[in-house]
Amino acid sequence: MDYLKAFLVGGLFCIIGQILIDKTKLTPARILVAYVVAGVVLGGVGAYQPLVEWAGAGATVPLTGFGYSLAKGVQEAVAEKGLLGALTGGVTSTAGGIAAAIFLGVLVAFLFKPRPKS
């Protein structure tokens, strides 16, 4: 059942993104940024946590989940370190994902030869 919940929520995020691409003049980059910001805002006010508990990876893996992780990290760091935590908490909580993205990006750059579109 967990897989079905994750699939439904993740799929819903994809459907919303595709509708935004097809029906608006928003670029994919702006939609991605909007997803991260939505995750931060919903995570900051506590509205995203119930979705994470219900859908698991379907809510934490998409870009909204990255925004949620940023907000959660900032909240925890502010509780521990005060105002300085607002500057460090988001990066600390998402460091694993950021490091993986950088490492895998470099790895792919070494393995494949980039070429311009023709």
mmCIF file with all atom_site columns, C-alpha atoms in Angstrom:
data_model
loop_
_atom_site.group_PDB
_atom_site.id
_atom_site.type_symbol
_atom_site.label_atom_id
_atom_site.label_alt_id
_atom_site.label_comp_id
_atom_site.label_asym_id
_atom_site.label_entity_id
_atom_site.label_seq_id
_atom_site.pdbx_PDB_ins_code
_atom_site.Cartn_x
_atom_site.Cartn_y
_atom_site.Cartn_z
_atom_site.occupancy
_atom_site.B_iso_or_equiv
_atom_site.pdbx_formal_charge
_atom_site.auth_seq_id
_atom_site.auth_comp_id
_atom_site.auth_asym_id
_atom_site.auth_atom_id
_atom_site.pdbx_PDB_model_num
ATOM 1   C CA . MET A 1 1   ? 0.000  0.000  0.000   1.00 0.00 ? 1   MET A CA 1
ATOM 2   C CA . ASP A 1 2   ? 2.934  2.328  0.694   1.00 0.00 ? 2   ASP A CA 1
ATOM 3   C CA . TYR A 1 3   ? 4.089  2.012  -2.912  1.00 0.00 ? 3   TYR A CA 1
ATOM 4   C CA . LEU A 1 4   ? 0.632  2.899  -4.191  1.00 0.00 ? 4   LEU A CA 1
ATOM 5   C CA . LYS A 1 5   ? 0.431  6.001  -1.981  1.00 0.00 ? 5   LYS A CA 1
ATOM 6   C CA . ALA A 1 6   ? 3.885  7.136  -3.097  1.00 0.00 ? 6   ALA A CA 1
ATOM 7   C CA . PHE A 1 7   ? 2.998  6.536  -6.724  1.00 0.00 ? 7   PHE A CA 1
ATOM 8   C CA . LEU A 1 8   ? -0.270 8.472  -6.462  1.00 0.00 ? 8   LEU A CA 1
ATOM 9   C CA . VAL A 1 9   ? 1.229  11.512 -4.758  1.00 0.00 ? 9   VAL A CA 1
ATOM 10  C CA . GLY A 1 10  ? 4.353  11.594 -6.932  1.00 0.00 ? 10  GLY A CA 1
ATOM 11  C CA . GLY A 1 11  ? 2.201  11.123 -10.010 1.00 0.00 ? 11  GLY A CA 1
ATOM 12  C CA . LEU A 1 12  ? -0.087 13.934 -8.933  1.00 0.00 ? 12  LEU A CA 1
ATOM 13  C CA . PHE A 1 13  ? 2.910  16.273 -8.666  1.00 0.00 ? 13  PHE A CA 1
ATOM 14  C CA . CYS A 1 14  ? 3.924  15.237 -12.195 1.00 0.00 ? 14  CYS A CA 1
ATOM 15  C CA . ILE A 1 15  ? 0.406  15.786 -13.533 1.00 0.00 ? 15  ILE A CA 1
ATOM 16  C CA . ILE A 1 16  ? 0.256  19.265 -12.017 1.00 0.00 ? 16  ILE A CA 1
ATOM 17  C CA . GLY A 1 17  ? 3.669  20.102 -13.504 1.00 0.00 ? 17  GLY A CA 1
ATOM 18  C CA . GLN A 1 18  ? 2.639  18.863 -16.939 1.00 0.00 ? 18  GLN A CA 1
ATOM 19  C CA . ILE A 1 19  ? -0.590 20.862 -16.831 1.00 0.00 ? 19  ILE A CA 1
ATOM 20  C CA . LEU A 1 20  ? 1.391  23.968 -15.889 1.00 0.00 ? 20  LEU A CA 1
ATOM 21  C CA . ILE A 1 21  ? 3.764  23.380 -18.816 1.00 0.00 ? 21  ILE A CA 1
ATOM 22  C CA . ASP A 1 22  ? 0.917  22.773 -21.291 1.00 0.00 ? 22  ASP A CA 1
ATOM 23  C CA . LYS A 1 23  ? -1.590 25.409 -20.179 1.00 0.00 ? 23  LYS A CA 1
ATOM 24  C CA . THR A 1 24  ? 0.577  28.323 -19.001 1.00 0.00 ? 24  THR A CA 1
ATOM 25  C CA . LYS A 1 25  ? 3.523  30.258 -20.327 1.00 0.00 ? 25  LYS A CA 1
ATOM 26  C CA . LEU A 1 26  ? 5.654  29.216 -17.356 1.00 0.00 ? 26  LEU A CA 1
ATOM 27  C CA . THR A 1 27  ? 8.999  27.708 -18.261 1.00 0.00 ? 27  THR A CA 1
ATOM 28  C CA . PRO A 1 28  ? 9.992  24.364 -16.734 1.00 0.00 ? 28  PRO A CA 1
ATOM 29  C CA . ALA A 1 29  ? 12.664 26.134 -14.676 1.00 0.00 ? 29  ALA A CA 1
ATOM 30  C CA . ARG A 1 30  ? 10.081 28.447 -13.112 1.00 0.00 ? 30  ARG A CA 1
ATOM 31  C CA . ILE A 1 31  ? 7.804  25.521 -12.364 1.00 0.00 ? 31  ILE A CA 1
ATOM 32  C CA . LEU A 1 32  ? 10.678 23.702 -10.639 1.00 0.00 ? 32  LEU A CA 1
ATOM 33  C CA . VAL A 1 33  ? 11.428 26.780 -8.547  1.00 0.00 ? 33  VAL A CA 1
ATOM 34  C CA . ALA A 1 34  ? 7.725  27.106 -7.711  1.00 0.00 ? 34  ALA A CA 1
ATOM 35  C CA . TYR A 1 35  ? 7.691  23.479 -6.512  1.00 0.00 ? 35  TYR A CA 1
ATOM 36  C CA . VAL A 1 36  ? 10.683 24.068 -4.211  1.00 0.00 ? 36  VAL A CA 1
ATOM 37  C CA . VAL A 1 37  ? 9.164  27.295 -2.860  1.00 0.00 ? 37  VAL A CA 1
ATOM 38  C CA . ALA A 1 38  ? 5.819  25.559 -2.320  1.00 0.00 ? 38  ALA A CA 1
ATOM 39  C CA . GLY A 1 39  ? 7.615  22.847 -0.351  1.00 0.00 ? 39  GLY A CA 1
ATOM 40  C CA . VAL A 1 40  ? 9.367  25.463 1.789   1.00 0.00 ? 40  VAL A CA 1
ATOM 41  C CA . VAL A 1 41  ? 6.160  27.387 2.479   1.00 0.00 ? 41  VAL A CA 1
ATOM 42  C CA . LEU A 1 42  ? 4.039  24.302 3.167   1.00 0.00 ? 42  LEU A CA 1
ATOM 43  C CA . GLY A 1 43  ? 6.806  22.810 5.295   1.00 0.00 ? 43  GLY A CA 1
ATOM 44  C CA . GLY A 1 44  ? 7.273  26.066 7.182   1.00 0.00 ? 44  GLY A CA 1
ATOM 45  C CA . VAL A 1 45  ? 3.626  26.263 8.208   1.00 0.00 ? 45  VAL A CA 1
ATOM 46  C CA . GLY A 1 46  ? 3.424  22.544 8.987   1.00 0.00 ? 46  GLY A CA 1
ATOM 47  C CA . ALA A 1 47  ? 0.999  21.639 6.206   1.00 0.00 ? 47  ALA A CA 1
ATOM 48  C CA . TYR A 1 48  ? 3.417  19.333 4.356   1.00 0.00 ? 48  TYR A CA 1
ATOM 49  C CA . GLN A 1 49  ? 4.189  17.010 7.284   1.00 0.00 ? 49  GLN A CA 1
ATOM 50  C CA . PRO A 1 50  ? 0.858  15.113 7.109   1.00 0.00 ? 50  PRO A CA 1
ATOM 51  C CA . LEU A 1 51  ? 1.451  14.463 3.396   1.00 0.00 ? 51  LEU A CA 1
ATOM 52  C CA . VAL A 1 52  ? 4.954  13.148 4.159   1.00 0.00 ? 52  VAL A CA 1
ATOM 53  C CA . GLU A 1 53  ? 3.577  10.834 6.836   1.00 0.00 ? 53  GLU A CA 1
ATOM 54  C CA . TRP A 1 54  ? 0.866  9.524  4.510   1.00 0.00 ? 54  TRP A CA 1
ATOM 55  C CA . ALA A 1 55  ? 2.727  9.283  1.179   1.00 0.00 ? 55  ALA A CA 1
ATOM 56  C CA . GLY A 1 56  ? 6.331  8.731  2.287   1.00 0.00 ? 56  GLY A CA 1
ATOM 57  C CA . ALA A 1 57  ? 8.707  8.873  -0.682  1.00 0.00 ? 57  ALA A CA 1
ATOM 58  C CA . GLY A 1 58  ? 5.944  10.185 -2.931  1.00 0.00 ? 58  GLY A CA 1
ATOM 59  C CA . ALA A 1 59  ? 6.135  13.420 -0.958  1.00 0.00 ? 59  ALA A CA 1
ATOM 60  C CA . THR A 1 60  ? 9.816  13.553 0.028   1.00 0.00 ? 60  THR A CA 1
ATOM 61  C CA . VAL A 1 61  ? 11.512 12.676 -3.272  1.00 0.00 ? 61  VAL A CA 1
ATOM 62  C CA . PRO A 1 62  ? 9.991  15.354 -5.590  1.00 0.00 ? 62  PRO A CA 1
ATOM 63  C CA . LEU A 1 63  ? 11.191 18.952 -5.540  1.00 0.00 ? 63  LEU A CA 1
ATOM 64  C CA . THR A 1 64  ? 8.526  19.901 -3.043  1.00 0.00 ? 64  THR A CA 1
ATOM 65  C CA . GLY A 1 65  ? 10.175 17.412 -0.704  1.00 0.00 ? 65  GLY A CA 1
ATOM 66  C CA . PHE A 1 66  ? 13.498 19.222 -1.153  1.00 0.00 ? 66  PHE A CA 1
ATOM 67  C CA . GLY A 1 67  ? 11.814 22.475 -0.158  1.00 0.00 ? 67  GLY A CA 1
ATOM 68  C CA . TYR A 1 68  ? 10.209 20.734 2.796   1.00 0.00 ? 68  TYR A CA 1
ATOM 69  C CA . SER A 1 69  ? 13.627 19.437 3.895   1.00 0.00 ? 69  SER A CA 1
ATOM 70  C CA . LEU A 1 70  ? 15.038 22.959 3.691   1.00 0.00 ? 70  LEU A CA 1
ATOM 71  C CA . ALA A 1 71  ? 12.245 24.358 5.861   1.00 0.00 ? 71  ALA A CA 1
ATOM 72  C CA . LYS A 1 72  ? 12.466 21.520 8.371   1.00 0.00 ? 72  LYS A CA 1
ATOM 73  C CA . GLY A 1 73  ? 16.231 21.914 8.646   1.00 0.00 ? 73  GLY A CA 1
ATOM 74  C CA . VAL A 1 74  ? 15.913 25.642 9.260   1.00 0.00 ? 74  VAL A CA 1
ATOM 75  C CA . GLN A 1 75  ? 13.247 25.109 11.928  1.00 0.00 ? 75  GLN A CA 1
ATOM 76  C CA . GLU A 1 76  ? 15.378 22.552 13.773  1.00 0.00 ? 76  GLU A CA 1
ATOM 77  C CA . ALA A 1 77  ? 18.564 24.640 13.529  1.00 0.00 ? 77  ALA A CA 1
ATOM 78  C CA . VAL A 1 78  ? 16.817 27.782 14.762  1.00 0.00 ? 78  VAL A CA 1
ATOM 79  C CA . ALA A 1 79  ? 15.501 25.837 17.748  1.00 0.00 ? 79  ALA A CA 1
ATOM 80  C CA . GLU A 1 80  ? 19.046 24.640 18.550  1.00 0.00 ? 80  GLU A CA 1
ATOM 81  C CA . LYS A 1 81  ? 21.292 27.566 17.536  1.00 0.00 ? 81  LYS A CA 1
ATOM 82  C CA . GLY A 1 82  ? 19.012 30.586 17.390  1.00 0.00 ? 82  GLY A CA 1
ATOM 83  C CA . LEU A 1 83  ? 19.119 33.041 14.513  1.00 0.00 ? 83  LEU A CA 1
ATOM 84  C CA . LEU A 1 84  ? 22.360 31.596 13.108  1.00 0.00 ? 84  LEU A CA 1
ATOM 85  C CA . GLY A 1 85  ? 20.446 28.376 12.447  1.00 0.00 ? 85  GLY A CA 1
ATOM 86  C CA . ALA A 1 86  ? 18.334 30.215 9.872   1.00 0.00 ? 86  ALA A CA 1
ATOM 87  C CA . LEU A 1 87  ? 21.456 30.554 7.739   1.00 0.00 ? 87  LEU A CA 1
ATOM 88  C CA . THR A 1 88  ? 22.889 27.073 8.224   1.00 0.00 ? 88  THR A CA 1
ATOM 89  C CA . GLY A 1 89  ? 19.960 24.724 8.854   1.00 0.00 ? 89  GLY A CA 1
ATOM 90  C CA . GLY A 1 90  ? 18.668 24.372 5.305   1.00 0.00 ? 90  GLY A CA 1
ATOM 91  C CA . VAL A 1 91  ? 22.056 23.548 3.827   1.00 0.00 ? 91  VAL A CA 1
ATOM 92  C CA . THR A 1 92  ? 22.899 21.162 6.654   1.00 0.00 ? 92  THR A CA 1
ATOM 93  C CA . SER A 1 93  ? 19.660 19.213 6.291   1.00 0.00 ? 93  SER A CA 1
ATOM 94  C CA . THR A 1 94  ? 20.000 18.852 2.525   1.00 0.00 ? 94  THR A CA 1
ATOM 95  C CA . ALA A 1 95  ? 23.786 18.384 2.351   1.00 0.00 ? 95  ALA A CA 1
ATOM 96  C CA . GLY A 1 96  ? 23.543 14.702 1.403   1.00 0.00 ? 96  GLY A CA 1
ATOM 97  C CA . GLY A 1 97  ? 21.308 15.394 -1.586  1.00 0.00 ? 97  GLY A CA 1
ATOM 98  C CA . ILE A 1 98  ? 23.383 18.364 -2.707  1.00 0.00 ? 98  ILE A CA 1
ATOM 99  C CA . ALA A 1 99  ? 26.630 16.377 -2.439  1.00 0.00 ? 99  ALA A CA 1
ATOM 100 C CA . ALA A 1 100 ? 25.110 13.461 -4.380  1.00 0.00 ? 100 ALA A CA 1
ATOM 101 C CA . ALA A 1 101 ? 23.914 15.795 -7.143  1.00 0.00 ? 101 ALA A CA 1
ATOM 102 C CA . ILE A 1 102 ? 27.355 17.377 -7.490  1.00 0.00 ? 102 ILE A CA 1
ATOM 103 C CA . PHE A 1 103 ? 29.191 14.038 -7.402  1.00 0.00 ? 103 PHE A CA 1
ATOM 104 C CA . LEU A 1 104 ? 26.882 12.378 -9.921  1.00 0.00 ? 104 LEU A CA 1
ATOM 105 C CA . GLY A 1 105 ? 26.980 15.444 -12.173 1.00 0.00 ? 105 GLY A CA 1
ATOM 106 C CA . VAL A 1 106 ? 30.778 15.321 -12.274 1.00 0.00 ? 106 VAL A CA 1
ATOM 107 C CA . LEU A 1 107 ? 30.725 11.554 -12.819 1.00 0.00 ? 107 LEU A CA 1
ATOM 108 C CA . VAL A 1 108 ? 28.344 11.861 -15.777 1.00 0.00 ? 108 VAL A CA 1
ATOM 109 C CA . ALA A 1 109 ? 30.460 14.691 -17.213 1.00 0.00 ? 109 ALA A CA 1
ATOM 110 C CA . PHE A 1 110 ? 33.498 12.398 -17.183 1.00 0.00 ? 110 PHE A CA 1
ATOM 111 C CA . LEU A 1 111 ? 31.685 9.364  -18.590 1.00 0.00 ? 111 LEU A CA 1
ATOM 112 C CA . PHE A 1 112 ? 29.840 11.030 -21.462 1.00 0.00 ? 112 PHE A CA 1
ATOM 113 C CA . LYS A 1 113 ? 31.076 13.443 -24.076 1.00 0.00 ? 113 LYS A CA 1
ATOM 114 C CA . PRO A 1 114 ? 28.844 16.516 -24.252 1.00 0.00 ? 114 PRO A CA 1
ATOM 115 C CA . ARG A 1 115 ? 27.974 17.879 -27.658 1.00 0.00 ? 115 ARG A CA 1
ATOM 116 C CA . PRO A 1 116 ? 25.836 20.770 -28.849 1.00 0.00 ? 116 PRO A CA 1
ATOM 117 C CA . LYS A 1 117 ? 22.344 20.162 -30.161 1.00 0.00 ? 117 LYS A CA 1
ATOM 118 C CA . SER A 1 118 ? 22.230 20.041 -33.942 1.00 0.00 ? 118 SER A CA 1
#
